[in-house]
PDB file of C-alpha atoms in Angstrom:
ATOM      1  CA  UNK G 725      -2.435  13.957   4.549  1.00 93.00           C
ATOM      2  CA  UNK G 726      -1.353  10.649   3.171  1.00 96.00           C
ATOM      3  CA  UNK G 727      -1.098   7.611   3.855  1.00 98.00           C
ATOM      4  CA  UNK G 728       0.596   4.711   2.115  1.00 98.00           C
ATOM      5  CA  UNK G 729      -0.825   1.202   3.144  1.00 98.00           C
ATOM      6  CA  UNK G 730       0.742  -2.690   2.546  1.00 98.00           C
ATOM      7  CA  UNK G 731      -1.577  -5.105   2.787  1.00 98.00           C
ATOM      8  CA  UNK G 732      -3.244  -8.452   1.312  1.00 98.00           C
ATOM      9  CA  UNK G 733      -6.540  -9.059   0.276  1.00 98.00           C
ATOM     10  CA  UNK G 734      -6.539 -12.762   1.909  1.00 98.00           C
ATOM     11  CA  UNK G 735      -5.134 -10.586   5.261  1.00 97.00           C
ATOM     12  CA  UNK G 736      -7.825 -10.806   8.060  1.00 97.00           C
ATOM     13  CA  UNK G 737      -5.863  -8.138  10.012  1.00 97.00           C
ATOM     14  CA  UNK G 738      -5.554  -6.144   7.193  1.00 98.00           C
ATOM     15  CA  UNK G 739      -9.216  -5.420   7.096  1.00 98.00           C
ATOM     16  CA  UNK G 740      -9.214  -4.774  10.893  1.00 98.00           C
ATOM     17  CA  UNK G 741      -6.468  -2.662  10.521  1.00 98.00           C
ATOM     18  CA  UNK G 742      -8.257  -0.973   7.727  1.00 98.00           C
ATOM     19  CA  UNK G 743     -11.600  -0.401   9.523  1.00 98.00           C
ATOM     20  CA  UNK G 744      -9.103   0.935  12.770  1.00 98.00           C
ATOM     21  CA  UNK G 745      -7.945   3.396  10.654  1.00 98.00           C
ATOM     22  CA  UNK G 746     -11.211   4.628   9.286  1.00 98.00           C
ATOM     23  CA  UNK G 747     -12.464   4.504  12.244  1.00 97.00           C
ATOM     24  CA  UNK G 748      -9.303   7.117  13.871  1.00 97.00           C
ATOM     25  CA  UNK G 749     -10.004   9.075  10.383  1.00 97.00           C
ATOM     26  CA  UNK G 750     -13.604   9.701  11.483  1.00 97.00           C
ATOM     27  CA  UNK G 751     -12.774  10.694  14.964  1.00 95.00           C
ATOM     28  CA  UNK G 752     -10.368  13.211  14.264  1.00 93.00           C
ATOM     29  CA  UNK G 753     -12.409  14.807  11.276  1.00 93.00           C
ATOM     30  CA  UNK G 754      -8.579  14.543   9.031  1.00 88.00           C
ATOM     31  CA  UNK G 755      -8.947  13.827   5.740  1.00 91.00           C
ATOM     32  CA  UNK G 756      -6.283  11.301   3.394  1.00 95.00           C
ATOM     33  CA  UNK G 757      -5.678   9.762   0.313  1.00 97.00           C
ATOM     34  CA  UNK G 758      -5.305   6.685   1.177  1.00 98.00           C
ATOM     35  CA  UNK G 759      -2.824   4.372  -1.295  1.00 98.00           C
ATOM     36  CA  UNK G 760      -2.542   0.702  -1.332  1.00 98.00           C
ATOM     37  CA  UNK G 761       0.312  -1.247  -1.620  1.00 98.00           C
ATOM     38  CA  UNK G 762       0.927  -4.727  -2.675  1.00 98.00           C
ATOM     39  CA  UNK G 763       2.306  -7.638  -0.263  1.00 97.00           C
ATOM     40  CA  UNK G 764       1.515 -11.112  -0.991  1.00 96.00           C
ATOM     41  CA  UNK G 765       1.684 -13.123   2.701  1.00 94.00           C
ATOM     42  CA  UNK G 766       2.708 -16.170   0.722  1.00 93.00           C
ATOM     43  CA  UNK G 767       3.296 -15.606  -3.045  1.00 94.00           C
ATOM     44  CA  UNK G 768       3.402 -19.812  -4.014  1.00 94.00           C
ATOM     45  CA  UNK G 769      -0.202 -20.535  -2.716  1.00 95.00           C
ATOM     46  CA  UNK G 770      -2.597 -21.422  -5.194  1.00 96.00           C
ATOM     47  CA  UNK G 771      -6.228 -20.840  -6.766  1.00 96.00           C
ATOM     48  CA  UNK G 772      -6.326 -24.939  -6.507  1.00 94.00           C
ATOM     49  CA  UNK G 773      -5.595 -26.102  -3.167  1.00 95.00           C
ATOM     50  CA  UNK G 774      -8.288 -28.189  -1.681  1.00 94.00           C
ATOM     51  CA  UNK G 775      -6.982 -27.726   1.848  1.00 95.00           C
ATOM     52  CA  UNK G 776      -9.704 -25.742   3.926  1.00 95.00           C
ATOM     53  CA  UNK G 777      -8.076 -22.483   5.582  1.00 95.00           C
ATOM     54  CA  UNK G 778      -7.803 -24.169   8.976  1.00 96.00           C
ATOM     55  CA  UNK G 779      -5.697 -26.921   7.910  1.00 96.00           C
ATOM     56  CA  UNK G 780      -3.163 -24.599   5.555  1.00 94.00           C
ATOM     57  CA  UNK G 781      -3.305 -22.385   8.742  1.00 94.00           C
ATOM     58  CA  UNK G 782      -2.251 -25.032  10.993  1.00 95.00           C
ATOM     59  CA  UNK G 783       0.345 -26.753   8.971  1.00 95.00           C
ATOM     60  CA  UNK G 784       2.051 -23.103   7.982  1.00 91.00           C
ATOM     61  CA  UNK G 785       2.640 -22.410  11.672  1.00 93.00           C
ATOM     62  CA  UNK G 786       3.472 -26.316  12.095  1.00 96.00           C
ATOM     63  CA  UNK G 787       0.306 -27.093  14.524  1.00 96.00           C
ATOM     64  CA  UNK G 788      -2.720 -29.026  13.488  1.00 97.00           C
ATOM     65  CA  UNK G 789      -6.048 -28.057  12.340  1.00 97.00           C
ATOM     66  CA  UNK G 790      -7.761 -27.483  15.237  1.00 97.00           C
ATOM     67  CA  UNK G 791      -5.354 -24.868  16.332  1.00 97.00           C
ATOM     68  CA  UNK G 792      -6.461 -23.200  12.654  1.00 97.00           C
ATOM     69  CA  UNK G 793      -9.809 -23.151  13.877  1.00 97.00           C
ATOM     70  CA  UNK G 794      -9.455 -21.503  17.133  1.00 97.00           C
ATOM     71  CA  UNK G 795      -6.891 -18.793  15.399  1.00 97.00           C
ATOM     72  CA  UNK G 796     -10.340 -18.495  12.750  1.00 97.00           C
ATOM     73  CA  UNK G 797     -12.407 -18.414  15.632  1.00 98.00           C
ATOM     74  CA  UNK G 798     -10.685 -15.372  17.864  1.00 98.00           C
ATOM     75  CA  UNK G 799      -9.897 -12.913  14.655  1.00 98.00           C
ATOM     76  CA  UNK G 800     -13.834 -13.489  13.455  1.00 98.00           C
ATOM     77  CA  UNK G 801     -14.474 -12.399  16.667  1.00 98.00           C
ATOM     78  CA  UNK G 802     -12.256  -9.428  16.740  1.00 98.00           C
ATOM     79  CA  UNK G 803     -13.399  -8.264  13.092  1.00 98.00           C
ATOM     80  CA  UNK G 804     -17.552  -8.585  14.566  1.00 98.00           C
ATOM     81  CA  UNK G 805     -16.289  -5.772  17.128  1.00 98.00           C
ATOM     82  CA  UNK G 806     -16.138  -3.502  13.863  1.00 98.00           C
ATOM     83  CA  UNK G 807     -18.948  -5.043  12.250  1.00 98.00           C
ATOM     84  CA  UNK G 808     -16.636  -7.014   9.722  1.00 98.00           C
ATOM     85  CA  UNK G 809     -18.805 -10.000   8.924  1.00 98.00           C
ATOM     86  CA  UNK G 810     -15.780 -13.057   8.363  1.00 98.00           C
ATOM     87  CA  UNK G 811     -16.773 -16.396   6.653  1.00 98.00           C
ATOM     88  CA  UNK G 812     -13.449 -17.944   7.120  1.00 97.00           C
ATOM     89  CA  UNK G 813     -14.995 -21.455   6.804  1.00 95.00           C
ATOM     90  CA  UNK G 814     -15.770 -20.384   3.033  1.00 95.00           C
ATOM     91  CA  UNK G 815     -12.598 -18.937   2.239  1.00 95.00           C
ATOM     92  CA  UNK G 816     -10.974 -20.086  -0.979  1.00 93.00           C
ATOM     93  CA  UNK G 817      -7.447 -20.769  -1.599  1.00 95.00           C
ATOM     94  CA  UNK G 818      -5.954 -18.265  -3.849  1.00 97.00           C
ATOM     95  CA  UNK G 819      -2.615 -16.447  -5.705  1.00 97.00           C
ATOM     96  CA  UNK G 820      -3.649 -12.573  -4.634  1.00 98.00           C
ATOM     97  CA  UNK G 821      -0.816 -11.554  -7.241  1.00 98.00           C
ATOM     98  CA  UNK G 822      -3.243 -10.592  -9.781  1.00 98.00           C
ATOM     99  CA  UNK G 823      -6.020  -8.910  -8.005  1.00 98.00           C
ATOM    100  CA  UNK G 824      -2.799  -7.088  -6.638  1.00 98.00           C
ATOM    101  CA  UNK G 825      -2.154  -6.407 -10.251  1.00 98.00           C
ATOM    102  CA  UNK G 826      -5.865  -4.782 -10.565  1.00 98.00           C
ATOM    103  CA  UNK G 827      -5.242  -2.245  -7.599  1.00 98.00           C
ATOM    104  CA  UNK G 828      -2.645  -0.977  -9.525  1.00 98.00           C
ATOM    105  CA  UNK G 829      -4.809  -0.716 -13.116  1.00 98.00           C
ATOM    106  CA  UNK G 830      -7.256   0.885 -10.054  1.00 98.00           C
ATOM    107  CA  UNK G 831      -5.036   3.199  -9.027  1.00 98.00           C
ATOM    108  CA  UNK G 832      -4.574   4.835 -12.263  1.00 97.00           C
ATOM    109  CA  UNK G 833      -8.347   6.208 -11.976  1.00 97.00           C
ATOM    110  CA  UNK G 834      -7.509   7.730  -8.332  1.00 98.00           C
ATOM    111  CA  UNK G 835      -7.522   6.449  -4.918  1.00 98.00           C
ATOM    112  CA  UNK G 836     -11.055   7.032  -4.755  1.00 98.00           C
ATOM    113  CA  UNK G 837     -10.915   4.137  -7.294  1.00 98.00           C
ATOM    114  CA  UNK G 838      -8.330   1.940  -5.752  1.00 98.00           C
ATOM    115  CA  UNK G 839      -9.616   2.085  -2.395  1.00 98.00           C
ATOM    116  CA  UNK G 840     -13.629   1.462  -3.308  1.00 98.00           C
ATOM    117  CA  UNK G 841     -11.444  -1.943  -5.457  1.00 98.00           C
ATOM    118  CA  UNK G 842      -9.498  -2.628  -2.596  1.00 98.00           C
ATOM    119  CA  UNK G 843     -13.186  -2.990  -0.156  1.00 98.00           C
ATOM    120  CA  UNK G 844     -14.476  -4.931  -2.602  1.00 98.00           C
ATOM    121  CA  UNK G 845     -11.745  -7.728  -2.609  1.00 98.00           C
ATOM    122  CA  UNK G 846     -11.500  -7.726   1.162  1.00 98.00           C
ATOM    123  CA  UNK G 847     -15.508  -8.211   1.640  1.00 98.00           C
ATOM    124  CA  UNK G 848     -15.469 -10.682  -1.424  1.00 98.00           C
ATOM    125  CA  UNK G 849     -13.044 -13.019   0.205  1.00 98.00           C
ATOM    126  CA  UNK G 850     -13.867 -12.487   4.051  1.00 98.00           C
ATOM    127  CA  UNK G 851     -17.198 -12.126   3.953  1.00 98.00           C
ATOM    128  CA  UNK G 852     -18.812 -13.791   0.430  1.00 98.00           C
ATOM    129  CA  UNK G 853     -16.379 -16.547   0.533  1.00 97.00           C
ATOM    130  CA  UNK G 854     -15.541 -15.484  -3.343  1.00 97.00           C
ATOM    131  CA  UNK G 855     -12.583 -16.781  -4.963  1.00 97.00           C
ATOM    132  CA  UNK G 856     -10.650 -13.346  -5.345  1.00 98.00           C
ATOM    133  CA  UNK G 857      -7.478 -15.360  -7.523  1.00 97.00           C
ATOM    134  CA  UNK G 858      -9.665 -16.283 -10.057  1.00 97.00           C
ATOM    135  CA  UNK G 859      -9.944 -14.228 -13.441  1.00 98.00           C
ATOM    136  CA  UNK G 860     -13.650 -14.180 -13.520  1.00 98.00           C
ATOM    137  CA  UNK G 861     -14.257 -13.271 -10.435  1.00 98.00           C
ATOM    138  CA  UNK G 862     -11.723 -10.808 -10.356  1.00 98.00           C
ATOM    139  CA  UNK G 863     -13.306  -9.620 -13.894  1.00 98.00           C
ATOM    140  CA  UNK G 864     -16.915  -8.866 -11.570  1.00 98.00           C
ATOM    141  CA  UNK G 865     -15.193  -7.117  -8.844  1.00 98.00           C
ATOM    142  CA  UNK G 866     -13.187  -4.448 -10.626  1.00 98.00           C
ATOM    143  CA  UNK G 867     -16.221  -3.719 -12.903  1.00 98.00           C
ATOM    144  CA  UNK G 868     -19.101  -3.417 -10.691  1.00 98.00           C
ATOM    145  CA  UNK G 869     -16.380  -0.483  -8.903  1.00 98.00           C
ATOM    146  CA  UNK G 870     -16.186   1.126 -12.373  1.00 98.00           C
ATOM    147  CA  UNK G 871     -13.065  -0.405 -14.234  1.00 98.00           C
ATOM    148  CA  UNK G 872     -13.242  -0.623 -17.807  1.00 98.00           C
ATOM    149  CA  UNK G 873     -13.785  -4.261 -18.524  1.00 98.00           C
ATOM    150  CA  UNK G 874     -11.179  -4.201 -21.524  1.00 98.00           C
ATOM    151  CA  UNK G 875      -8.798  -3.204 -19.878  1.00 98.00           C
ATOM    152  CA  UNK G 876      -9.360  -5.316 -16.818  1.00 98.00           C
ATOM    153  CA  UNK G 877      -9.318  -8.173 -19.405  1.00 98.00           C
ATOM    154  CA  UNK G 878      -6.334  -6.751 -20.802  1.00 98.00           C
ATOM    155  CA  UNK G 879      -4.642  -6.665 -17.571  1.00 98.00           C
ATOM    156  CA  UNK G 880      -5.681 -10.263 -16.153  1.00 98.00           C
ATOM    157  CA  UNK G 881      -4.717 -11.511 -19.313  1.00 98.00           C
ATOM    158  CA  UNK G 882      -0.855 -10.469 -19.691  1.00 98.00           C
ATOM    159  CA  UNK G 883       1.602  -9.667 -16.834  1.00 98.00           C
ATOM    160  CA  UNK G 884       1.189  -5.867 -16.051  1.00 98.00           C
ATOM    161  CA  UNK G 885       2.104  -4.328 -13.133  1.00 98.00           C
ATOM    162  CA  UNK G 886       3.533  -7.143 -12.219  1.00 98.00           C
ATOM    163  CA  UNK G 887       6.723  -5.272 -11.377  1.00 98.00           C
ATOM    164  CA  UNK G 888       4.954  -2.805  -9.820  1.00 98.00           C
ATOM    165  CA  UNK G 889       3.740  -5.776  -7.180  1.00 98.00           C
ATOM    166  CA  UNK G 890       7.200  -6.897  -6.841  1.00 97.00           C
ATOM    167  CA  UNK G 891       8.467  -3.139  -6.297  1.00 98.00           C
ATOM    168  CA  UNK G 892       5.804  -2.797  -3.558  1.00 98.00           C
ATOM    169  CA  UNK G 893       6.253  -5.947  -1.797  1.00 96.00           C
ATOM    170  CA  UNK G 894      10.265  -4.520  -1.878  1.00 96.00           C
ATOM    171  CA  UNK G 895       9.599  -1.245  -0.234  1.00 96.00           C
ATOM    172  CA  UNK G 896       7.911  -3.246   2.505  1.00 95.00           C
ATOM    173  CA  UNK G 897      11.139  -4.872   3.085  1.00 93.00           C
ATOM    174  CA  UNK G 898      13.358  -1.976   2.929  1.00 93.00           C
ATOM    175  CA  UNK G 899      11.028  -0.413   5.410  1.00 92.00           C
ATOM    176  CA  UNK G 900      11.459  -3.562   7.423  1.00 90.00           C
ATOM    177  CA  UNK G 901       7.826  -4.432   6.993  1.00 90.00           C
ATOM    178  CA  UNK G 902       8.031  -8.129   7.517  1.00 84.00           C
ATOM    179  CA  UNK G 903       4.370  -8.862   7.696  1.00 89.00           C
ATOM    180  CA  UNK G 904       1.360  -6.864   6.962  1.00 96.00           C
ATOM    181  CA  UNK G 905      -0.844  -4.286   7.272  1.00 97.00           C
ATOM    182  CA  UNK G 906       2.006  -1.847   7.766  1.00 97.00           C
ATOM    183  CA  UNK G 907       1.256   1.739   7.091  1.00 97.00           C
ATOM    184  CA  UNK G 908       3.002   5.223   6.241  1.00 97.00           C
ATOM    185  CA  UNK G 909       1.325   8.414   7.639  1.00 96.00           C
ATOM    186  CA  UNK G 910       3.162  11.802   5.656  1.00 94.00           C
ATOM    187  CA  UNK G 911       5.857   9.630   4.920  1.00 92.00           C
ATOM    188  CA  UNK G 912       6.840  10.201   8.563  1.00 91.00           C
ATOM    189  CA  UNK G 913       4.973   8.093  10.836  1.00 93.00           C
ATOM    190  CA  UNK G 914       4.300   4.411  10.730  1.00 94.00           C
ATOM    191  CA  UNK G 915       2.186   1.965  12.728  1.00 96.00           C
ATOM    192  CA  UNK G 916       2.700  -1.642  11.898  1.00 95.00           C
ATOM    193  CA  UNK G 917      -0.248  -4.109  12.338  1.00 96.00           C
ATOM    194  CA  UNK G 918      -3.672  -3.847  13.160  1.00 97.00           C
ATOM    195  CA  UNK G 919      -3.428  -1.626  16.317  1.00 96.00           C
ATOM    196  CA  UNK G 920      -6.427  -0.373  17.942  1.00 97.00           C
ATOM    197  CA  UNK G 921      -7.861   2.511  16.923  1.00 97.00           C
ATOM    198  CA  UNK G 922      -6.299   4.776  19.859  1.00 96.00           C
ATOM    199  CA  UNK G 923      -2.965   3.921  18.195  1.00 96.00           C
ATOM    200  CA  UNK G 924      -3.838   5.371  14.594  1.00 97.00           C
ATOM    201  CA  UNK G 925      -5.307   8.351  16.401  1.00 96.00           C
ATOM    202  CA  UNK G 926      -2.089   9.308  18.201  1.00 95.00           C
ATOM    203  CA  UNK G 927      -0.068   8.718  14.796  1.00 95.00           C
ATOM    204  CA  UNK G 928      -2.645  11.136  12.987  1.00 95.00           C
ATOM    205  CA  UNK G 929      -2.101  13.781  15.646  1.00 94.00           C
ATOM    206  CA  UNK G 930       1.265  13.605  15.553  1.00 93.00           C
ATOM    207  CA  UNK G 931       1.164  14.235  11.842  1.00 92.00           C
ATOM    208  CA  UNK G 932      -1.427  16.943  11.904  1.00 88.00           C
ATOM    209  CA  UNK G 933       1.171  18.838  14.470  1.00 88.00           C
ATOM    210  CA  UNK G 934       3.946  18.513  11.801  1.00 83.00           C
ATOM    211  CA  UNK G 935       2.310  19.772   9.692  1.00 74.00           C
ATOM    212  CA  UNK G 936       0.675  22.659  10.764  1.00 63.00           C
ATOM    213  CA  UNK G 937       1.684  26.178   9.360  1.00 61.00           C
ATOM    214  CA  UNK G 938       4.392  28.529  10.654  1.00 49.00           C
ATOM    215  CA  UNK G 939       2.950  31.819  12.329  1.00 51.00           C
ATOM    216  CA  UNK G 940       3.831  34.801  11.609  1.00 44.00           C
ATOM    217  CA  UNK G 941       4.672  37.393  14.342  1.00 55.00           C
ATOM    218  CA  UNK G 942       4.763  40.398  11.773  1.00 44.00           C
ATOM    219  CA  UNK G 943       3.126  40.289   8.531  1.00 45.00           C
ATOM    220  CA  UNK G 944       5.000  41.393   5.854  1.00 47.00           C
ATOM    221  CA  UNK G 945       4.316  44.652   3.859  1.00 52.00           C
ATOM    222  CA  UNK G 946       6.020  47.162   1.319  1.00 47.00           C
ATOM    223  CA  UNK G 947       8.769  48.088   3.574  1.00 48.00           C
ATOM    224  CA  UNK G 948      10.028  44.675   4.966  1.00 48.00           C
ATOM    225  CA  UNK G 949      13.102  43.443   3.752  1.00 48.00           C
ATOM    226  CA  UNK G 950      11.634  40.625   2.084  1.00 47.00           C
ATOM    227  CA  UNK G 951      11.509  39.889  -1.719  1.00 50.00           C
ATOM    228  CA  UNK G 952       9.039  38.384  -4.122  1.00 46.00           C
ATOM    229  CA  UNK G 953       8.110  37.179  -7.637  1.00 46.00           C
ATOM    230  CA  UNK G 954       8.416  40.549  -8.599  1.00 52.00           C
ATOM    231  CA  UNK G 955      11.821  41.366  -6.658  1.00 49.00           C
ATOM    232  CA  UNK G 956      13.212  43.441  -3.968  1.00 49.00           C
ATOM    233  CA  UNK G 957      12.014  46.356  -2.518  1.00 50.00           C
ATOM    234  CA  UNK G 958      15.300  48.642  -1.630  1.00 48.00           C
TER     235      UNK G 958
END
């Protein structure tokens, strides 16, 4: 099975919906290689914007910063229910377009790779209060999960992938994937936002029914009128 996910690192329902899934994944015994896909909630913030989260929260919906903090307070509170640990109050401002730009270099080792990267980001910036848009930090995260630190340099340095961001952030679109996490099961299926686990589960079924095998009512031997790779039997 596989899945294609959108998300952002800065998302907090993106790691919800993330832990949902693994959760449904566990349940059902299924296995998947799991792929992430770029989407940048708001590609013009900034690594440098001394606005706390709760006030850029409050003035993006056009409310005030108290409403920011309650809106912290009930999705911390959601995330504890699947032992997420979120430091919203330490969150940094930050551009997510180039650790989007690492999950890609990441993905090029596996999704083993890519997702173990994509973790790392998501507890760096929920739960360590790390600034995931800057270059050194960045540098820290995709190493300690095995990247090669030239060419994680080499990346963060020049603009690579950087189509492949804009390409993913596209598909969302043409999906109709206006916000994020939005994901793909078999290409078939897909379940937008963090839904509760029950949700995944049914979506997982319903793929694992698709896609089970034909059975046969007769099994085929010498004398069936059926050819193969090395002809047909008259």
């Amino acid at each position: 099975m596989r899945i294609d996910v959108w998300s952002d690192v800065v998302c907090p329902w993106c790691y919800i919906g993330k832990r949902r899934l693994e959760q449904a994944l566990a349940q059902s015994g299924d296995t998947a290689e799991i792929v992430w896909h770029s989407f940048q909630l708001d590609p013009s913030s900034t690594n440098d914007d001394p606005r706390d989260l709760p006030t850029r929260l409050g003035e993006k919906y056009g409310r005030d910063r108290a409403w920011g903090l309650q809106a912290n307070e009930q999705v911390t509170a959601v995330a504890a229910e699947l032992g997420l640990e979120y430091h919203l109050d330490q969150a940094k401002s930050v551009n997510t377009v180039d650790a989007h730009r690492l999950l890609h270099l990441a993905l090029e080792s596996g999704t083993d790779i890519q997702g173990q990267l994509k973790e790392r980001l998501l507890k760096a910036y929920f739960t360590d209060g790390l600034p995931v848009g800057d270059h050194a930090t960045l540098t820290n995260l995709a190493t300690e999960v095995g990247l090669p630190a030239d060419r994680v340099a080499e990346v963060l340095a020049g603009s690579e992938y950087a189509d492949e961001v804009a390409a993913d952030q596209a598909q969302a679109l043409a999906y109709g994937a206006n916000g994020v996490p939005f994901f793909v099961i078999d290409e078939k299926y897909g379940v937008s936002g963090a839904q509760p686990t029950e949700v995944f589960a049914e979506a997982l079924q319903r793929a694992n029914a698709d896609r089970k095998p034909v059975t046969l009512i007769s099994s085929p031997n010498a004398t069936d009128a059926t050819c193969g790779p090395d002809g047909c039997p008259i």
